[in-house]
Structure formats: C-alpha cells, structure tokens
Amino acid sequence: MELLQQVINGLAQGGIYSLIAIGWTTVFGIVGVMNWTHGEVYMLGAYVGYFLCMAGMPLLPALIIAMAVGAVLAMLIDHLGYRPLRKKRKMLTAGFITALGLSTFLRYSATAAFTPDPRAYPGILDYKMLSLFSMGGSTLAISSIHMTILAATIVIMVILQLFISKTVTGKAMLAAAQDMQTLELMGAESEKLIKVTFAISGALGAAAGVFVGIIYSVNPMMGALAGLKGWSVAILGGIGSITGSLVGGLILGIAESLTAGFISTGYKDAIGFTIMIAVLLIKPTGLMGFRFEEKV
Amino acid sequence: MKIRKFLYAATASALAGLMLVGCAAPSASAGSSSAQQPSAAQPSSQAQPITPVKDIEIGLVAPMTGNSGSMGVSQKQGYELAMDEINGAGGVNGAKIVLSTYDDQGDPQRAASGAQKFADNDAILAIGGSCNSSATLAMVPIVDNAGLPELVVSSSSPQLTGSSEYFFRMSVQDAAVGPQMAKALLSRGYKNVAVFYVNNDYGIGLSDSFKGYLEANGGTTLGSLTYLATDQDFTAQITTAKGMNPDAVALCGTMADSGLIIRQLKQNGVDVPVIGGTGLYNAKTIEIAGDSSEGVFVIGVYVANNPDPKVQELVAKYKKKYGVEPDGFAALAYDQMYVIAEAAERALASGELSRETFKEALKTTNYKGVTGTVSFNEDNDWVRDYLTLTIKDKSFVMAE
C-alpha cells in the first residue's frame, strides 16, 4: 500500500517535471542551445503569478498573464543573449557560457528585487485529497492540485504536438530541428521560427512556475534545481521529443519518490542525475529520442 | 645585523624587566599595550567605585544591509533603546555608553575586518555581534587574540561553544532547544514521535539532542525522516511517517521547509500535534503553512504578547520609538546592553575598567531581563529556560 502511494506521489511530482522539461526540450531540439535561463523564466513566471494572485486576480487569468510574460521574457532573453551569438556563428562555443551567465544574472537580480525570503501563494486552489482506493483502513490518495497539474500538462502536450505536426510553422520547426541552414536556404525565416520556439518554451516554463508556486512556495533560487531536473528529464525522454519529456518526467518523479520513501532522501536529487548518466551511456537518444545523432 | 640583534635583546630584557616591576610600579610606563593590561589600581576603597573619565565605548559588528540585515538592525535598535535608558538614568557611574556600528553585510570577511578595526582601537571596551554563525566564527580568533570581549545575540552554531574565553553568547542553543521540544511533547502526553530534520549541521544537531532527551525520558522515536534544505515536496517522507502512526511530529528545520511540511502534513491527512525548534519562530512559517499552522508548537525565548509586565513594558517602549514590535533579536539585545552596563559597573567596583576586568565581570553575570535570567556557564554560553509557544490565529502566543 505504501509502495503504491509513493508511486502516486511520484506521478504527481513527475507531472511538474514534465512541464518544465517540455519547455527545455523544444528550445534545445530546435535552436540547439542548452538554455539554462529556462529555470529563471520558470521562477519569474511563478513571481508574476504570485503578485497577480496576491492582488486578488483569479487563477486562470493570472496563469495566462504569467504565461504571456514568460513568453515575452524568453524572447527577450533570446534577442539580447543568443541572437548576437547566432549572427556571429559563435553559438556552439559561447552559447553555453552566455546561458549560464544570463541565468545567474536573472537569479540574483530577482534576489535583489524580491528578497531571498520564500513566499506563499494565497490559498486559491482547494487542496483536497481524492481517495482512489481503500483497503484495510489505509487509503490511496492523490491531491486535487496535483491531478489538475497532471491534466494541464497532458493538455498542453497534446496541443503542442498538434501544433507541431499540423501547422506550417510547426512543421517548419520540426524541419529546423533537422537542419536550420538548409531550411534557411529554402526560404524559411529561421529567426522567426526561433522566436516562436522561445515564446512557447517561456510560456510553458512560466506555467510550470505558477503551478509549483501554488503547491509549494516561490523563491528566487527555485529555478536552479528546476533547470537541472528539466535537463535530466529531457535527456531521459529523448532530446526534442515532447512525449518523451512527459514520460521522462513521470519516471523521474516516481524514481525520486521511491528513493526518498524506501532508500534515503539524501539520494533523492542524485537519482535523477544517475538516471541521466545511465541513459547517456546506454541509450544516448533517450527513451523516445529519434534525432539526436543526426543533430550532433 | 649585530646592532639589530642587540636592539632585540635590549628590548626583550627591558620588556621582561617591565613585566617584573609592573606589579608593583604604577603602569604609566607600560606603553602602548596598556589597554589590555590592567594597570595598577589607584589607591581607593572597594566600596567607593571610581567614575571613569571617558565614555564607555561599545562596538557593534553586525549586518545592517544584505540578506540578514534585519537581524543586525533589530540588534542595534535593542541596544540603543537600552542605552538611552541607561544613559538617561546617569550612565554607568556617570559614564555614558556610546555605540559605534560596523556593517558586515553578513559576510565573514567583512565581519573579520570589523572585529579587527575595533580590536585595534584601545578605546573600545567590548563588542557585540555578529548575527550569522559564519560571520561570528570569523571574528572569534581576532577578539581572542586581542583580548576583546565579544557578546552575541544570535549565532547558534555549536562550534562557537568554548571557542574563546572572551566570547559570550546570549543566543539560543541548538543543543538545549532539542530537549525543550521533547519536554514540551512528553509533558503533554505525546510519546511516539516522528522526527523530520533538514540534512545539515543545524538539523542533525537539533534532532540528535531532541531524540536523546525523548528516548531517555520514556518516549520513542518512530522514524527519522531527513530532507535537503532545497526540497519542496515532502509527500514521500510524509507517506512514510503516516505509516508509523505517530502521536506527534517534531520538525528540526527552518521556516521555509518547516512551513511546507506543516502544510503538507495536514493536506495528507496526518493530523497530529506538530512541534518545531526556534528556527520556526518567524512570521514566514505561518505565511507558508497557512491555515495548517494553527496549533503548531514552537520553542522560543521571547514572544511579544507574553503577559509578563517586563515584556509588555519593553514592547510599549520599543513600539513608541521604532513603530514596530521588537522581535527576539531586539529583545535579547536590549537585555544584553543591560548585561554590559552591569558588568562594567562591577568591573569599576573592583577598581579598574579594562577589557580584562570587564571580561571577568561578565562571567559573574546574573541579570533578570526581558528574555529570562541571564548567566553564563563555564563555556560562556547562556544557560536558560525556554518558552513553549503556539500559533493561534496566525500569530505566536504563549502555549498553555
């Protein structure tokens, strides 16, 4: 019974990792930059949602505004941070360092602006434990908030998948993931595609931030670990694969929950990276990756 | 070379001579280091304390800005309120207490510079600070070397215990808070306890002292559940704890993580009494835990709505001067300034006020203040009783 409950806890937590990883993986898959600022967009999105909710706005509009801010922010980061590098063809050598620098800059600017103290959202979603199954006095339960987030993640994933496979822009993004330069030669505006990619990624990051803020609390350092987790989930699921991110996130969530429950919490954060290294050694394309070798 | 050697030898023998004569002769000739050496007492009777000619200068090295700035500001305000009262009532045998402040921004390197600055200034009798254990740890070797008494209100690291004979601590002791938590639970009939602790020096130290006392006095630790300071999701640990059917849950962590644990415990249906250490005594705990914070027990040394008239008097005075209620640091600092004044008076009564005699006088402190009766043990740590507080209507009150 406890085992099952731990698995359910893990699924609930995994939904959040998936949402973070989807934003991560789209940017890496298409633009090819390890965007370490994703965690910071996630953090800032959480703060936007926090301030709006504190001002009395209901959750849905607050979430949409936070996502819009996240989208603009991610585009701005790309415009100021990555685009100059792309123009000079220095993305491969300097992109990673720029990403780290930007991420540190945003993190500490947020610390200065919002103080390092954690803040809690006002209770805007009812936290109810929904019991799934009862046996011999103990009950399996999942919280309503976690269910909502898991559902939202799946909805977002389906919409994104449809967008990529059905629309021209989406198809162009897919093509860009293959070969940006050839696509440019064929007349597509790669810069525009990249903007769209960053906007989608930023919006998803901000949404994840708001959800996490509601369940837990927000603080300026929250992006650091989220960025790392998102990265290992993206590797696990296969870089560029949206379904892979979802599956990877759920697997990581369950693995962490079981580690914390049955081995030791001390290893909880390590397990994600152990899985990541194992995946890189055994199956570098990840669970659902399909384009990794060609890309690199 | 030869000349230099000769000079060394001459200086050394002259100094040795001085030390021998020093006991008998007036110390005017002792030179530059006179501030650290008690110069010989002027003939006077013990009953008639001497009025020092100068002000009594106290230094404060504490964060006034930065992440922990609010702690330093509280300490300074607590000092100033007490100084106003002491000076207004005629000072220490007529001498005024004056304070100079050095902002260390919570940074150990800056704290060390501040300590050095005050140590080099012979006019400084003693210093207060700093707030963060790491900053205070950086200051201790400097004050120890200079023979400069240092008093703190808020560095709880066990590493500081017995670190220097010049180091006096009035802050909360992790090793003493754990037993207090256990006592508070046992006295209310809760014996089987699940313990959550943050996996760092603070959490491990506190939970060990808690478990030690609990088990030695008839209680049982059902499980020790650890987590990392950065964790936000505790459902895995809570699920494990739930399976143990505890009478109560003890939290050995700080406000952010403990607030989340309190919230998630209630959300996951673990509805048993919760107790936390002094790390939880912060409004943020209540903000993060939300409604789940109701009824949580916390160990503290001071609470603004303590009905004790002494506390109420301080709250009223502090509010009048600064517009806010004093927090724990301010209350401890207020007491500390009186401890300093009393020790200075005792040192004067013994004939001479110097860093050395002041240090000796501090050792015999027995002052009944707002935050309890202050006295120091052989390690210069404060031995005291703690209060058990509880959260009621989103604020801390005295527990019944």
Coordinates of C-alpha atoms in Angstrom, one line a residue, chain B:
Chain B
M1 CA 73.0 42.8 11.8
K2 CA 74.7 42.8 15.1
I3 CA 73.2 46.1 16.0
R4 CA 69.7 44.8 15.2
K5 CA 70.3 41.7 17.4
F6 CA 71.5 43.8 20.2
L7 CA 68.4 46.0 19.9
Y8 CA 66.2 42.9 20.0
A9 CA 67.9 41.6 23.1
A10 CA 67.7 45.0 24.8
T11 CA 64.1 45.4 24.0
A12 CA 63.3 41.9 25.2
S13 CA 65.1 42.4 28.5
A14 CA 63.5 45.8 29.0
L15 CA 60.1 44.3 28.5
A16 CA 60.9 41.4 30.8
G17 CA 62.0 44.0 33.4
L18 CA 58.8 45.9 33.0
M19 CA 56.7 42.8 33.5
L20 CA 58.5 42.1 36.7
V21 CA 58.2 45.6 38.0
G22 CA 54.8 46.1 36.6
C23 CA 53.1 44.5 39.5
A24 CA 54.5 47.0 41.9
A25 CA 55.1 50.1 39.9
P26 CA 52.4 52.4 38.5
S27 CA 51.7 51.3 35.0
A28 CA 52.2 54.6 33.3
S29 CA 55.3 53.3 31.7
A30 CA 53.7 50.2 30.3
G31 CA 53.3 51.9 26.9
S32 CA 51.2 51.0 24.0
S33 CA 49.6 47.8 25.3
S34 CA 48.2 49.3 28.4
A35 CA 44.6 48.8 27.3
Q36 CA 45.0 45.1 27.6
Q37 CA 47.0 45.0 30.8
P38 CA 45.1 46.0 33.8
S39 CA 47.1 49.0 35.0
A40 CA 47.7 49.0 38.7
A41 CA 44.8 50.2 40.7
Q42 CA 44.9 53.7 42.2
P43 CA 44.6 53.6 45.9
S44 CA 40.9 53.6 46.7
S45 CA 38.5 51.7 48.8
Q46 CA 36.5 49.0 47.2
A47 CA 33.2 50.5 48.4
Q48 CA 33.7 53.7 46.5
P49 CA 33.5 53.0 42.8
I50 CA 35.6 55.2 40.6
T51 CA 33.9 57.2 37.9
P52 CA 35.6 56.6 34.6
V53 CA 36.7 59.8 33.0
K54 CA 35.7 58.7 29.5
D55 CA 32.6 57.3 27.9
I56 CA 32.2 53.5 27.7
E57 CA 32.6 52.7 24.0
I58 CA 31.0 49.6 22.7
G59 CA 31.4 48.4 19.1
L60 CA 28.8 46.5 17.1
V61 CA 29.7 44.3 14.1
A62 CA 26.5 43.1 12.5
P63 CA 24.7 43.1 9.2
M64 CA 22.8 46.3 8.7
T65 CA 22.2 45.6 5.0
G66 CA 22.1 42.4 2.9
N67 CA 20.1 39.2 3.4
S68 CA 20.4 39.2 7.2
G69 CA 20.2 43.0 7.6
S70 CA 17.0 42.9 9.6
M71 CA 18.7 40.9 12.3
G72 CA 21.5 43.4 12.7
V73 CA 19.1 46.4 12.7
S74 CA 17.0 44.7 15.4
Q75 CA 20.1 44.2 17.5
K76 CA 21.2 47.8 17.1
Q77 CA 17.7 49.1 18.0
G78 CA 17.6 46.9 21.0
Y79 CA 21.0 48.2 22.1
E80 CA 20.0 51.8 21.5
L81 CA 16.8 51.6 23.5
A82 CA 18.6 50.2 26.5
M83 CA 21.5 52.7 26.1
D84 CA 19.0 55.6 26.1
E85 CA 17.6 54.3 29.4
I86 CA 20.9 53.7 31.0
N87 CA 22.4 57.0 29.9
G88 CA 19.2 58.8 30.8
A89 CA 19.5 57.4 34.3
G90 CA 23.0 58.7 34.8
G91 CA 25.0 56.1 32.9
V92 CA 27.4 53.7 34.4
N93 CA 28.7 55.6 37.5
G94 CA 28.4 58.8 35.5
A95 CA 30.0 57.5 32.3
K96 CA 27.8 57.4 29.1
I97 CA 27.7 54.3 27.0
V98 CA 28.3 55.1 23.3
L99 CA 28.0 52.7 20.4
S100 CA 29.8 52.6 17.0
T101 CA 28.5 50.3 14.4
Y102 CA 30.2 48.4 11.6
D103 CA 28.1 46.9 8.9
D104 CA 29.4 43.4 7.9
Q105 CA 26.6 42.7 5.5
G106 CA 26.5 39.1 6.9
D107 CA 29.9 38.5 5.2
P108 CA 32.5 36.7 7.3
Q109 CA 35.4 38.6 5.7
R110 CA 33.8 42.0 6.4
A111 CA 33.0 40.8 9.9
A112 CA 36.6 39.9 10.5
S113 CA 37.7 43.4 9.3
G114 CA 35.2 45.0 11.6
A115 CA 36.4 43.0 14.6
Q116 CA 40.0 43.9 13.7
K117 CA 39.1 47.6 13.5
F118 CA 37.5 47.6 17.0
A119 CA 40.3 45.4 18.4
D120 CA 42.9 47.9 17.3
N121 CA 41.0 50.7 18.9
D122 CA 42.0 50.8 22.6
A123 CA 39.1 52.9 23.5
I124 CA 36.6 50.1 22.6
L125 CA 35.8 48.1 25.8
A126 CA 33.8 45.3 24.2
I127 CA 31.9 44.4 21.0
G128 CA 28.6 42.9 20.1
G129 CA 27.9 40.7 17.1
S130 CA 27.8 39.3 14.6
C131 CA 24.5 37.6 13.7
N132 CA 25.3 34.8 11.3
S133 CA 27.3 31.9 12.8
S134 CA 29.8 32.0 9.9
A135 CA 30.5 35.7 10.4
T136 CA 30.8 35.3 14.2
L137 CA 33.2 32.3 13.7
A138 CA 35.4 34.5 11.6
M139 CA 35.5 37.2 14.4
V140 CA 36.4 34.9 17.3
P141 CA 40.1 34.4 16.6
I142 CA 40.6 38.1 16.3
V143 CA 38.8 39.1 19.5
D144 CA 40.5 36.2 21.3
N145 CA 43.9 37.4 20.1
A146 CA 43.2 41.0 21.1
G147 CA 41.6 40.1 24.4
L148 CA 38.5 41.9 23.4
P149 CA 35.2 40.7 25.0
E150 CA 32.5 39.9 22.4
L151 CA 28.8 39.2 23.1
V152 CA 26.4 37.8 20.6
V153 CA 22.6 37.5 20.5
S154 CA 22.1 35.3 17.5
S155 CA 24.8 32.8 16.5
S156 CA 23.6 29.3 17.4
S157 CA 26.4 27.2 15.9
P158 CA 27.7 24.6 18.4
Q159 CA 31.2 25.3 17.0
L160 CA 31.2 28.5 18.9
T161 CA 30.8 26.8 22.3
G162 CA 34.0 27.4 24.3
S163 CA 35.7 29.0 21.2
S164 CA 37.3 31.7 23.3
E165 CA 37.3 32.9 26.9
Y166 CA 36.4 36.4 25.5
F167 CA 33.4 35.1 23.6
F168 CA 30.0 35.3 25.4
R169 CA 26.8 34.0 23.9
M170 CA 23.2 35.0 24.7
S171 CA 21.7 33.3 21.7
V172 CA 19.6 30.2 21.5
Q173 CA 21.5 26.9 21.8
D174 CA 20.6 24.2 19.4
A175 CA 21.7 21.6 22.0
A176 CA 19.3 23.0 24.6
V177 CA 16.3 23.5 22.2
G178 CA 16.0 19.8 21.3
P179 CA 15.4 18.7 24.9
Q180 CA 12.9 21.6 25.3
M181 CA 11.0 20.3 22.4
A182 CA 11.0 16.8 23.8
K183 CA 10.0 18.1 27.2
A184 CA 7.1 20.0 25.8
L185 CA 5.8 16.9 24.0
L186 CA 6.3 14.5 26.9
S187 CA 4.5 16.8 29.3
R188 CA 1.5 16.8 27.0
G189 CA 1.5 13.1 26.8
Y190 CA 2.8 12.6 23.3
K191 CA 5.4 9.8 23.4
N192 CA 5.7 8.3 19.9
V193 CA 7.2 10.9 17.7
A194 CA 8.2 11.0 14.0
V195 CA 11.1 13.4 13.5
F196 CA 11.8 15.4 10.4
Y197 CA 15.2 17.0 10.1
V198 CA 17.0 19.1 7.5
N199 CA 20.2 17.3 6.4
N200 CA 22.7 19.9 7.6
D201 CA 24.6 20.7 10.8
Y202 CA 21.6 22.5 12.3
G203 CA 19.1 19.8 11.6
I204 CA 21.3 16.9 12.6
G205 CA 22.4 18.6 15.8
L206 CA 18.9 19.6 16.8
S207 CA 17.3 16.3 16.0
D208 CA 20.0 14.4 17.9
S209 CA 19.5 16.4 21.0
F210 CA 15.8 16.0 20.7
K211 CA 15.9 12.3 20.3
G212 CA 18.4 11.9 23.1
Y213 CA 16.2 13.6 25.6
L214 CA 13.0 12.0 24.3
E215 CA 14.3 8.4 24.5
A216 CA 16.0 8.9 27.9
N217 CA 12.6 10.0 29.3
G218 CA 10.3 7.3 28.1
G219 CA 9.5 8.4 24.6
T220 CA 10.1 6.7 21.3
T221 CA 11.4 8.0 18.0
L222 CA 9.3 6.2 15.4
G223 CA 11.4 7.4 12.5
S224 CA 13.9 10.0 11.5
L225 CA 13.0 11.5 8.1
T226 CA 15.6 13.6 6.5
Y227 CA 15.4 16.1 3.6
L228 CA 17.5 18.7 1.9
A229 CA 17.2 22.4 2.6
T230 CA 16.2 23.0 -1.0
D231 CA 13.4 20.4 -1.0
Q232 CA 9.8 21.5 -1.5
D233 CA 8.0 18.2 -1.9
F234 CA 7.8 16.2 1.3
T235 CA 5.0 13.8 0.4
A236 CA 7.4 10.8 0.2
Q237 CA 8.6 11.3 3.8
I238 CA 5.1 12.2 5.0
T239 CA 3.7 8.9 3.5
T240 CA 6.4 7.0 5.4
A241 CA 5.6 8.9 8.6
K242 CA 1.9 8.3 8.2
G243 CA 2.5 4.6 8.1
M244 CA 4.2 4.9 11.6
N245 CA 1.1 6.3 13.3
P246 CA 2.9 8.8 15.4
D247 CA 1.4 10.7 18.4
A248 CA 3.2 13.8 17.3
V249 CA 5.7 15.2 14.7
A250 CA 8.8 17.1 15.6
L251 CA 10.4 19.4 13.0
C252 CA 14.1 20.2 13.1
G253 CA 14.4 22.7 10.3
T254 CA 13.9 26.3 9.3
M255 CA 10.8 28.4 8.4
A256 CA 10.6 27.7 4.7
D257 CA 10.9 24.0 4.7
S258 CA 9.0 23.5 8.0
G259 CA 6.2 25.7 6.8
L260 CA 5.8 23.5 3.8
I261 CA 6.0 20.3 5.9
I262 CA 3.3 21.6 8.2
R263 CA 1.0 22.4 5.2
Q264 CA 1.7 19.0 3.5
L265 CA 1.2 17.1 6.7
K266 CA -2.3 18.4 7.1
Q267 CA -3.0 18.0 3.4
N268 CA -2.0 14.4 3.5
G269 CA -4.2 13.7 6.5
V270 CA -1.5 13.5 9.2
D271 CA -3.5 15.3 11.9
V272 CA -1.3 15.1 15.0
P273 CA 0.4 17.8 17.1
V274 CA 3.5 19.3 15.5
I275 CA 6.4 20.9 17.4
G276 CA 9.3 22.8 15.9
G277 CA 12.5 24.4 17.2
T278 CA 13.5 28.1 17.3
G279 CA 14.1 28.0 13.5
L280 CA 10.3 28.1 13.1
Y281 CA 9.8 31.2 15.2
N282 CA 9.3 33.5 12.3
A283 CA 6.2 35.0 10.6
K284 CA 7.3 33.3 7.3
T285 CA 6.5 29.9 8.9
I286 CA 2.9 31.0 9.4
E287 CA 2.7 32.6 5.9
I288 CA 3.9 29.4 4.2
A289 CA 2.0 26.9 6.3
G290 CA -1.2 29.0 6.0
D291 CA -4.2 27.7 7.9
S292 CA -2.4 24.5 8.7
S293 CA -0.2 26.4 11.2
E294 CA -2.9 26.7 13.8
G295 CA -1.9 24.9 17.0
V296 CA 1.7 24.2 16.0
F297 CA 4.1 24.4 19.0
V298 CA 7.4 26.3 18.7
I299 CA 10.2 26.8 21.1
G300 CA 11.3 30.3 21.7
V301 CA 12.8 32.7 24.2
Y302 CA 10.6 35.7 23.8
V303 CA 7.2 36.5 22.4
A304 CA 5.7 40.0 22.2
N305 CA 2.4 39.0 23.8
N306 CA 4.0 37.4 26.8
P307 CA 1.8 38.7 29.7
D308 CA 5.0 39.3 31.8
P309 CA 4.8 43.0 32.6
K310 CA 8.5 43.4 31.9
V311 CA 8.0 42.2 28.4
Q312 CA 4.9 44.4 27.9
E313 CA 6.9 47.4 29.1
L314 CA 9.6 46.7 26.5
V315 CA 7.1 46.2 23.7
A316 CA 5.4 49.5 24.5
K317 CA 8.7 51.5 24.7
Y318 CA 10.1 49.8 21.6
K319 CA 6.9 50.5 19.6
K320 CA 6.9 54.1 20.7
K321 CA 10.5 54.6 19.5
Y322 CA 10.6 52.5 16.3
G323 CA 6.9 51.9 15.4
V324 CA 7.1 48.1 15.3
E325 CA 7.1 45.4 17.9
P326 CA 10.5 44.2 19.0
D327 CA 11.5 40.8 17.6
G328 CA 13.5 38.2 19.5
F329 CA 16.9 39.7 18.5
A330 CA 15.9 43.2 19.6
A331 CA 14.7 41.8 23.0
L332 CA 17.9 39.8 23.5
A333 CA 20.0 42.9 22.5
Y334 CA 18.1 45.0 24.9
D335 CA 18.9 42.6 27.7
Q336 CA 22.5 42.4 26.5
M337 CA 23.1 46.1 26.8
Y338 CA 22.0 45.9 30.4
V339 CA 24.3 43.0 31.0
I340 CA 27.1 45.1 29.5
A341 CA 26.3 48.0 31.8
E342 CA 26.1 45.9 34.9
A343 CA 29.4 44.1 34.1
A344 CA 31.1 47.4 33.5
E345 CA 29.8 48.7 36.9
R346 CA 31.1 45.5 38.6
A347 CA 34.5 45.9 36.9
L348 CA 34.6 49.5 38.1
A349 CA 33.8 48.5 41.6
S350 CA 36.7 46.1 41.5
G351 CA 38.9 49.1 40.9
E352 CA 39.5 49.4 37.2
L353 CA 37.6 49.1 34.0
S354 CA 39.6 47.4 31.2
R355 CA 38.8 44.7 28.7
E356 CA 40.2 42.1 31.1
T357 CA 38.3 43.2 34.2
F358 CA 35.2 43.6 32.1
K359 CA 35.5 40.0 30.8
E360 CA 36.0 38.7 34.4
A361 CA 32.9 40.7 35.5
L362 CA 30.8 39.3 32.6
K363 CA 31.5 35.8 34.0
T364 CA 29.6 36.6 37.2
T365 CA 26.5 38.0 35.3
N366 CA 23.2 37.2 36.9
Y367 CA 20.7 39.6 35.3
K368 CA 17.0 39.1 35.2
G369 CA 15.9 40.6 31.9
V370 CA 13.0 40.5 29.5
T371 CA 14.1 37.3 27.9
G372 CA 14.8 35.4 31.2
T373 CA 17.6 35.3 33.7
V374 CA 21.0 35.7 32.1
S375 CA 24.0 33.9 33.4
F376 CA 26.9 32.2 31.6
N377 CA 28.3 28.7 32.1
E378 CA 32.0 27.7 32.1
D379 CA 31.9 28.0 28.2
N380 CA 30.4 31.5 28.5
D381 CA 27.2 30.1 27.0
W382 CA 23.8 31.2 28.3
V383 CA 22.1 28.7 30.5
R384 CA 18.4 29.3 30.5
D385 CA 14.8 28.1 30.3
Y386 CA 12.9 28.4 27.0
L387 CA 9.2 29.2 26.4
T388 CA 6.8 26.9 24.6
L389 CA 4.8 29.0 22.2
T390 CA 1.9 28.0 19.9
I391 CA 0.4 29.5 16.8
K392 CA -3.0 30.9 17.3
D393 CA -4.9 32.9 14.7
K394 CA -1.7 33.2 12.7
S395 CA 0.5 34.7 15.4
F396 CA 2.7 33.3 18.1
V397 CA 1.4 33.2 21.6
M398 CA 2.4 31.5 24.9
A399 CA 1.3 27.9 24.9
E400 CA -0.8 26.7 27.9

